[in-house]
Amino acid sequence: MDPFDAAGAVLHYRFEAQATACAFIGSVLAVAGGDGAVRLCAVDGSSKKISLHDGAILGIASNAKGDALYTAGDDGNLKRLGADGAISDIHTGRKWVDCVSCSQRGHVAWSCGKTIYLAKEGEEPVEITAPSSVSALAFSPDGKWLGAAVYGGALLISPNKPETTKFLEWKGSHVAIGFSTDGRFCVTAMLENSLHIWKIATPEKHGNMGGYPAKPVSFDWMADGRSMLTAGADVLVTWPFTGSDGPLGQNAAVFEGGVGIVRSVRARPSSQQVLIGYAAGGVALFDRKDDSYGYIAEADGSPVIDVRFSPDGRMAGFIRENGTAGLLDMGKP
């Protein structure tokens, strides 16, 4: 692996708390911590600590407008942090707020155990009861569905008509969920080292994508939607989404040249580049144009739990379990 020519420009941050999740609000990387605080990391190297919860932050999401963050806490609260610094209490309860997600059409969803709350920003939520505790939430890019990963499959809910639901069944524990860029496919990561996929219009068309040496809990789609990137192996694994049935009946492609087990992946908007975080702490940039790898950050022994791009693709960010984070201005995609 050759050094990436911008590696020296990475801004490194070290915090006293374990990092749990991250998201971008504009060009600022928001790092959620186990101490209930969010650290806002700016491109000038500065960081600002904002205490929000009396306990760990379990999830964080930025809204469609890019002017607010939502944080889920094990203190039973969901908070909204505006870009102007204003803090609002969105939900207060006794159960942990396990997950939170925002749609591109102005919806926000969060879950407490089996209960899912779904609302338009600024409006009162509706409650939906899932068949089991929710492990993850995600909206489809087209805004048609909110997906919840649960035991036994995936529950799909229409944000505009929450009474309209669909259950995609497959036995076992599902711990992460996502949708293809065109919204036609739903994918979950399982407690076993595998992924499962359904064609939503015809859910009887589904399949298992296995063979991973580790859990592929992180996955994303290339900007053109033609392939899905997955973690869980010591190579970058991609699945084709070019045909009418996507990867069903197809084989995966692998790209060697990384540095250990891939822990997290993220596609860069309007680009063929991929940000990769490794279990050993390293971060790399993979370019599909020439299938080349380059370093962003050296391994430090602490797993990279998330990698992100800002919505415009200019800023790249990453966090590790040990409370370290990195931010890089990569220029326009």
Short mmCIF file of C-alpha atoms in Angstrom, two decimals:
data_model
loop_
_atom_site.label_atom_id
_atom_site.label_comp_id
_atom_site.label_asym_id
_atom_site.label_seq_id
_atom_site.Cartn_x
_atom_site.Cartn_y
_atom_site.Cartn_z
CA MET A 1 0.00 0.00 0.00
CA ASP A 2 1.44 3.34 -1.04
CA PRO A 3 1.15 6.39 1.23
CA PHE A 4 -1.71 8.69 0.28
CA ASP A 5 -0.33 12.07 -0.73
CA ALA A 6 -2.64 13.92 1.67
CA ALA A 7 -1.93 11.76 4.73
CA GLY A 8 0.13 14.49 6.33
CA ALA A 9 -2.84 16.84 6.16
CA VAL A 10 -5.03 14.68 8.43
CA LEU A 11 -6.08 16.49 11.60
CA HIS A 12 -5.90 14.12 14.56
CA TYR A 13 -7.96 14.45 17.74
CA ARG A 14 -7.73 12.53 21.01
CA PHE A 15 -10.52 12.63 23.59
CA GLU A 16 -10.76 11.32 27.15
CA ALA A 17 -13.90 9.25 26.42
CA GLN A 18 -14.54 6.25 24.20
CA ALA A 19 -15.98 7.19 20.80
CA THR A 20 -19.30 5.53 20.00
CA ALA A 21 -20.54 7.07 16.73
CA CYS A 22 -19.99 10.01 14.39
CA ALA A 23 -21.75 12.14 11.77
CA PHE A 24 -21.08 15.28 9.76
CA ILE A 25 -22.94 18.54 10.20
CA GLY A 26 -21.72 20.55 7.25
CA SER A 27 -17.92 20.27 7.22
CA VAL A 28 -17.72 19.61 10.97
CA LEU A 29 -17.21 16.06 12.25
CA ALA A 30 -19.39 15.36 15.29
CA VAL A 31 -17.96 12.61 17.51
CA ALA A 32 -20.32 11.04 20.04
CA GLY A 33 -18.82 9.71 23.25
CA GLY A 34 -19.41 7.21 25.99
CA ASP A 35 -19.48 10.11 28.46
CA GLY A 36 -22.62 11.63 26.93
CA ALA A 37 -20.85 14.45 25.12
CA VAL A 38 -20.44 15.36 21.46
CA ARG A 39 -17.13 16.80 20.24
CA LEU A 40 -17.37 19.04 17.19
CA CYS A 41 -14.15 18.78 15.18
CA ALA A 42 -13.50 21.61 12.72
CA VAL A 43 -11.16 21.83 9.75
CA ASP A 44 -9.06 24.49 11.53
CA GLY A 45 -8.03 21.84 14.08
CA SER A 46 -10.25 23.10 16.87
CA SER A 47 -12.77 20.99 18.79
CA LYS A 48 -15.68 21.89 21.04
CA LYS A 49 -17.19 19.62 23.71
CA ILE A 50 -20.96 19.79 24.27
CA SER A 51 -22.43 17.69 27.10
CA LEU A 52 -25.85 16.28 26.19
CA HIS A 53 -26.60 13.04 28.04
CA ASP A 54 -26.19 11.54 31.52
CA GLY A 55 -24.65 8.41 30.07
CA ALA A 56 -23.33 7.03 26.80
CA ILE A 57 -24.51 8.25 23.40
CA LEU A 58 -25.60 5.16 21.48
CA GLY A 59 -26.31 6.77 18.10
CA ILE A 60 -26.05 10.03 16.19
CA ALA A 61 -27.60 11.24 12.92
CA SER A 62 -27.62 14.49 10.94
CA ASN A 63 -30.83 15.80 9.40
CA ALA A 64 -31.55 16.40 5.73
CA LYS A 65 -31.01 20.16 5.95
CA GLY A 66 -27.61 19.65 7.53
CA ASP A 67 -28.41 22.10 10.32
CA ALA A 68 -28.95 19.71 13.23
CA LEU A 69 -27.82 16.49 14.89
CA TYR A 70 -29.95 13.98 16.78
CA THR A 71 -28.34 11.97 19.57
CA ALA A 72 -29.69 8.81 21.23
CA GLY A 73 -28.67 8.17 24.83
CA ASP A 74 -28.78 5.34 27.31
CA ASP A 75 -30.29 7.88 29.73
CA GLY A 76 -33.59 7.48 27.84
CA ASN A 77 -33.34 10.79 25.98
CA LEU A 78 -33.23 11.85 22.35
CA LYS A 79 -31.64 15.29 21.90
CA ARG A 80 -31.49 17.70 18.99
CA LEU A 81 -28.35 19.83 18.68
CA GLY A 82 -28.71 22.68 16.21
CA ALA A 83 -25.85 24.13 14.21
CA ASP A 84 -26.40 27.31 16.22
CA GLY A 85 -25.74 25.40 19.47
CA ALA A 86 -29.39 25.20 20.57
CA ILE A 87 -30.26 21.97 22.43
CA SER A 88 -33.79 20.53 22.42
CA ASP A 89 -35.33 17.55 24.21
CA ILE A 90 -37.17 15.48 21.59
CA HIS A 91 -37.89 12.38 23.69
CA THR A 92 -37.60 11.64 27.38
CA GLY A 93 -38.21 8.17 28.78
CA ARG A 94 -36.95 5.41 31.02
CA LYS A 95 -35.70 2.99 28.35
CA TRP A 96 -32.49 3.45 26.43
CA VAL A 97 -32.84 5.17 23.08
CA ASP A 98 -30.99 2.52 21.10
CA CYS A 99 -31.03 3.88 17.54
CA VAL A 100 -31.68 7.05 15.58
CA SER A 101 -31.86 7.80 11.85
CA CYS A 102 -32.85 10.75 9.61
CA SER A 103 -34.26 10.66 6.10
CA GLN A 104 -33.52 12.92 3.16
CA ARG A 105 -37.16 14.01 3.21
CA GLY A 106 -37.25 15.46 6.70
CA HIS A 107 -38.21 12.45 8.82
CA VAL A 108 -36.49 11.32 12.00
CA ALA A 109 -36.91 7.93 13.67
CA TRP A 110 -35.66 6.46 16.92
CA SER A 111 -36.25 3.28 18.90
CA CYS A 112 -36.49 2.15 22.52
CA GLY A 113 -36.56 -1.63 22.76
CA LYS A 114 -39.44 -2.81 20.55
CA THR A 115 -40.99 0.66 20.16
CA ILE A 116 -40.19 2.74 17.07
CA TYR A 117 -40.96 6.47 17.01
CA LEU A 118 -41.36 8.13 13.61
CA ALA A 119 -41.95 11.83 12.96
CA LYS A 120 -41.53 14.69 10.57
CA GLU A 121 -39.03 17.10 12.12
CA GLY A 122 -40.83 19.42 14.49
CA GLU A 123 -43.96 17.27 14.67
CA GLU A 124 -45.24 14.70 17.17
CA PRO A 125 -44.14 11.11 16.53
CA VAL A 126 -46.25 8.07 15.85
CA GLU A 127 -45.38 4.82 17.61
CA ILE A 128 -44.94 1.46 15.90
CA THR A 129 -44.34 -1.78 17.80
CA ALA A 130 -41.75 -4.06 16.23
CA PRO A 131 -41.88 -7.85 16.69
CA SER A 132 -38.68 -7.72 18.77
CA SER A 133 -36.09 -5.22 19.98
CA VAL A 134 -34.70 -3.02 17.23
CA SER A 135 -30.97 -3.32 16.49
CA ALA A 136 -30.69 -0.68 13.74
CA LEU A 137 -32.75 1.86 11.78
CA ALA A 138 -32.26 3.29 8.27
CA PHE A 139 -34.34 5.14 5.69
CA SER A 140 -34.27 4.21 2.02
CA PRO A 141 -32.72 6.93 -0.19
CA ASP A 142 -36.01 7.43 -2.03
CA GLY A 143 -37.80 8.03 1.27
CA LYS A 144 -40.32 5.26 0.67
CA TRP A 145 -39.35 3.08 3.61
CA LEU A 146 -37.98 3.18 7.13
CA GLY A 147 -36.24 -0.12 7.82
CA ALA A 148 -35.71 -1.71 11.23
CA ALA A 149 -33.38 -4.65 11.81
CA VAL A 150 -34.99 -7.08 14.24
CA TYR A 151 -34.84 -10.75 15.17
CA GLY A 152 -36.18 -12.79 12.30
CA GLY A 153 -35.76 -10.22 9.55
CA ALA A 154 -36.44 -6.60 8.64
CA LEU A 155 -39.54 -4.52 9.35
CA LEU A 156 -40.31 -1.90 6.67
CA ILE A 157 -42.54 1.06 7.54
CA SER A 158 -43.90 3.73 5.18
CA PRO A 159 -42.91 7.15 6.63
CA ASN A 160 -45.92 8.83 4.99
CA LYS A 161 -48.37 6.07 6.00
CA PRO A 162 -46.90 4.40 9.10
CA GLU A 163 -49.79 1.93 9.20
CA THR A 164 -48.37 0.47 5.97
CA THR A 165 -45.70 -2.07 6.85
CA LYS A 166 -43.95 -5.02 5.27
CA PHE A 167 -41.93 -7.74 7.01
CA LEU A 168 -38.98 -9.32 5.22
CA GLU A 169 -38.39 -12.65 6.90
CA TRP A 170 -35.21 -14.60 7.45
CA LYS A 171 -34.44 -16.51 10.63
CA GLY A 172 -31.71 -15.23 12.92
CA SER A 173 -30.58 -11.95 14.47
CA HIS A 174 -30.24 -8.97 12.14
CA VAL A 175 -28.01 -6.21 13.52
CA ALA A 176 -27.62 -3.62 10.72
CA ILE A 177 -29.79 -2.48 7.82
CA GLY A 178 -29.52 -0.47 4.62
CA PHE A 179 -31.04 0.10 1.18
CA SER A 180 -29.66 0.20 -2.33
CA THR A 181 -29.39 3.65 -3.89
CA ASP A 182 -32.48 3.06 -6.05
CA GLY A 183 -34.46 1.77 -3.05
CA ARG A 184 -35.23 -1.59 -4.70
CA PHE A 185 -33.25 -3.78 -2.31
CA CYS A 186 -32.99 -4.07 1.46
CA VAL A 187 -29.85 -5.54 3.03
CA THR A 188 -29.19 -6.57 6.61
CA ALA A 189 -26.09 -7.73 8.43
CA MET A 190 -26.59 -10.76 10.66
CA LEU A 191 -25.16 -11.86 13.97
CA GLU A 192 -23.55 -14.63 11.98
CA ASN A 193 -20.81 -13.59 9.55
CA SER A 194 -23.18 -12.92 6.67
CA LEU A 195 -25.52 -10.46 4.96
CA HIS A 196 -29.06 -11.03 3.75
CA ILE A 197 -30.79 -9.30 0.84
CA TRP A 198 -34.38 -8.98 -0.32
CA LYS A 199 -35.85 -7.52 -3.49
CA ILE A 200 -38.54 -5.39 -1.84
CA ALA A 201 -41.13 -5.55 -4.64
CA THR A 202 -40.88 -9.35 -4.73
CA PRO A 203 -39.55 -10.36 -1.29
CA GLU A 204 -39.68 -14.04 -2.19
CA LYS A 205 -36.53 -13.17 -4.12
CA HIS A 206 -33.93 -13.05 -1.37
CA GLY A 207 -30.58 -14.56 -0.60
CA ASN A 208 -27.73 -14.91 1.84
CA MET A 209 -24.27 -13.47 1.23
CA GLY A 210 -21.86 -15.37 3.48
CA GLY A 211 -18.30 -16.61 3.72
CA TYR A 212 -16.99 -13.64 5.72
CA PRO A 213 -14.28 -14.32 8.35
CA ALA A 214 -15.70 -11.48 10.50
CA LYS A 215 -19.06 -9.72 10.88
CA PRO A 216 -19.82 -7.46 7.86
CA VAL A 217 -21.71 -4.93 9.99
CA SER A 218 -20.65 -2.02 7.77
CA PHE A 219 -21.75 -1.75 4.14
CA ASP A 220 -22.45 1.00 1.63
CA TRP A 221 -23.12 1.56 -2.07
CA MET A 222 -20.84 3.23 -4.57
CA ALA A 223 -22.06 6.65 -5.68
CA ASP A 224 -23.28 5.25 -9.02
CA GLY A 225 -25.20 2.50 -7.21
CA ARG A 226 -23.65 -0.24 -9.32
CA SER A 227 -21.97 -2.12 -6.47
CA MET A 228 -22.18 -2.58 -2.71
CA LEU A 229 -19.09 -2.36 -0.53
CA THR A 230 -18.80 -4.52 2.57
CA ALA A 231 -16.56 -4.94 5.60
CA GLY A 232 -15.89 -8.26 7.34
CA ALA A 233 -12.86 -9.61 5.44
CA ASP A 234 -9.16 -8.91 4.98
CA VAL A 235 -10.00 -7.66 1.48
CA LEU A 236 -12.58 -5.16 0.24
CA VAL A 237 -15.59 -7.21 -0.88
CA THR A 238 -18.09 -5.78 -3.39
CA TRP A 239 -21.35 -7.17 -4.74
CA PRO A 240 -22.83 -6.20 -8.14
CA PHE A 241 -26.12 -4.27 -8.34
CA THR A 242 -26.32 -3.91 -12.10
CA GLY A 243 -28.98 -6.44 -13.03
CA SER A 244 -32.69 -6.60 -12.26
CA ASP A 245 -32.03 -8.97 -9.36
CA GLY A 246 -28.93 -7.21 -8.04
CA PRO A 247 -26.40 -9.60 -6.51
CA LEU A 248 -28.86 -12.51 -6.28
CA GLY A 249 -27.19 -15.42 -8.06
CA GLN A 250 -24.03 -13.38 -8.65
CA ASN A 251 -20.51 -13.64 -7.24
CA ALA A 252 -18.69 -11.04 -5.19
CA ALA A 253 -15.51 -9.29 -6.31
CA VAL A 254 -12.56 -8.84 -3.95
CA PHE A 255 -9.82 -6.20 -3.97
CA GLU A 256 -6.61 -7.06 -2.18
CA GLY A 257 -4.00 -4.63 -0.92
CA GLY A 258 -5.42 -3.53 2.43
CA VAL A 259 -3.99 -3.96 5.91
CA GLY A 260 -6.05 -6.50 7.85
CA ILE A 261 -9.74 -7.02 8.58
CA VAL A 262 -12.00 -4.29 7.20
CA ARG A 263 -14.19 -2.89 9.99
CA SER A 264 -16.01 0.00 8.26
CA VAL A 265 -16.56 1.28 4.71
CA ARG A 266 -18.02 4.43 3.15
CA ALA A 267 -18.36 5.48 -0.50
CA ARG A 268 -17.43 9.04 -1.42
CA PRO A 269 -20.26 11.06 -3.02
CA SER A 270 -19.84 11.84 -6.74
CA SER A 271 -16.70 9.72 -6.89
CA GLN A 272 -15.31 6.21 -7.29
CA GLN A 273 -13.34 6.42 -4.05
CA VAL A 274 -13.96 4.47 -0.85
CA LEU A 275 -12.91 5.22 2.72
CA ILE A 276 -11.95 2.08 4.64
CA GLY A 277 -11.37 1.65 8.38
CA TYR A 278 -9.55 -1.40 9.71
CA ALA A 279 -9.83 -3.44 12.90
CA ALA A 280 -6.18 -2.65 13.67
CA GLY A 281 -6.82 1.11 13.53
CA GLY A 282 -5.57 2.03 10.07
CA VAL A 283 -7.56 4.06 7.54
CA ALA A 284 -7.17 3.83 3.78
CA LEU A 285 -8.58 5.33 0.61
CA PHE A 286 -9.41 2.94 -2.22
CA ASP A 287 -9.88 4.27 -5.75
CA ARG A 288 -12.00 2.10 -8.03
CA LYS A 289 -10.66 3.89 -11.11
CA ASP A 290 -7.33 2.10 -10.87
CA ASP A 291 -8.01 -0.26 -7.92
CA SER A 292 -5.32 1.47 -5.86
CA TYR A 293 -5.04 1.88 -2.10
CA GLY A 294 -3.44 4.71 -0.14
CA TYR A 295 -2.96 5.46 3.54
CA ILE A 296 -5.03 8.06 5.35
CA ALA A 297 -3.88 7.10 8.86
CA GLU A 298 -1.55 4.48 10.29
CA ALA A 299 -2.83 1.71 12.55
CA ASP A 300 -2.68 2.39 16.27
CA GLY A 301 -4.17 -0.87 17.55
CA SER A 302 -7.67 0.49 18.25
CA PRO A 303 -10.46 -0.56 15.85
CA VAL A 304 -11.94 2.04 13.51
CA ILE A 305 -15.65 1.93 14.33
CA ASP A 306 -16.86 4.36 11.67
CA VAL A 307 -15.72 6.30 8.62
CA ARG A 308 -17.69 9.14 7.06
CA PHE A 309 -17.74 11.69 4.25
CA SER A 310 -19.42 15.08 4.49
CA PRO A 311 -22.53 15.34 2.27
CA ASP A 312 -20.57 17.18 -0.44
CA GLY A 313 -17.78 14.59 -0.33
CA ARG A 314 -15.08 17.11 0.50
CA MET A 315 -14.36 16.14 4.12
CA ALA A 316 -13.38 12.64 5.27
CA GLY A 317 -13.58 11.63 8.91
CA PHE A 318 -13.04 8.58 11.08
CA ILE A 319 -13.25 7.52 14.73
CA ARG A 320 -11.65 4.75 16.74
CA GLU A 321 -12.87 2.99 19.87
CA ASN A 322 -10.14 4.58 21.99
CA GLY A 323 -11.52 8.08 21.48
CA THR A 324 -9.23 9.19 18.66
CA ALA A 325 -10.60 10.79 15.50
CA GLY A 326 -9.32 12.15 12.23
CA LEU A 327 -10.49 14.77 9.74
CA LEU A 328 -9.18 15.42 6.25
CA ASP A 329 -10.06 18.05 3.64
CA MET A 330 -9.82 16.13 0.36
CA GLY A 331 -10.99 18.93 -1.92
CA LYS A 332 -13.88 18.60 -4.33
CA PRO A 333 -14.72 15.05 -5.51
#
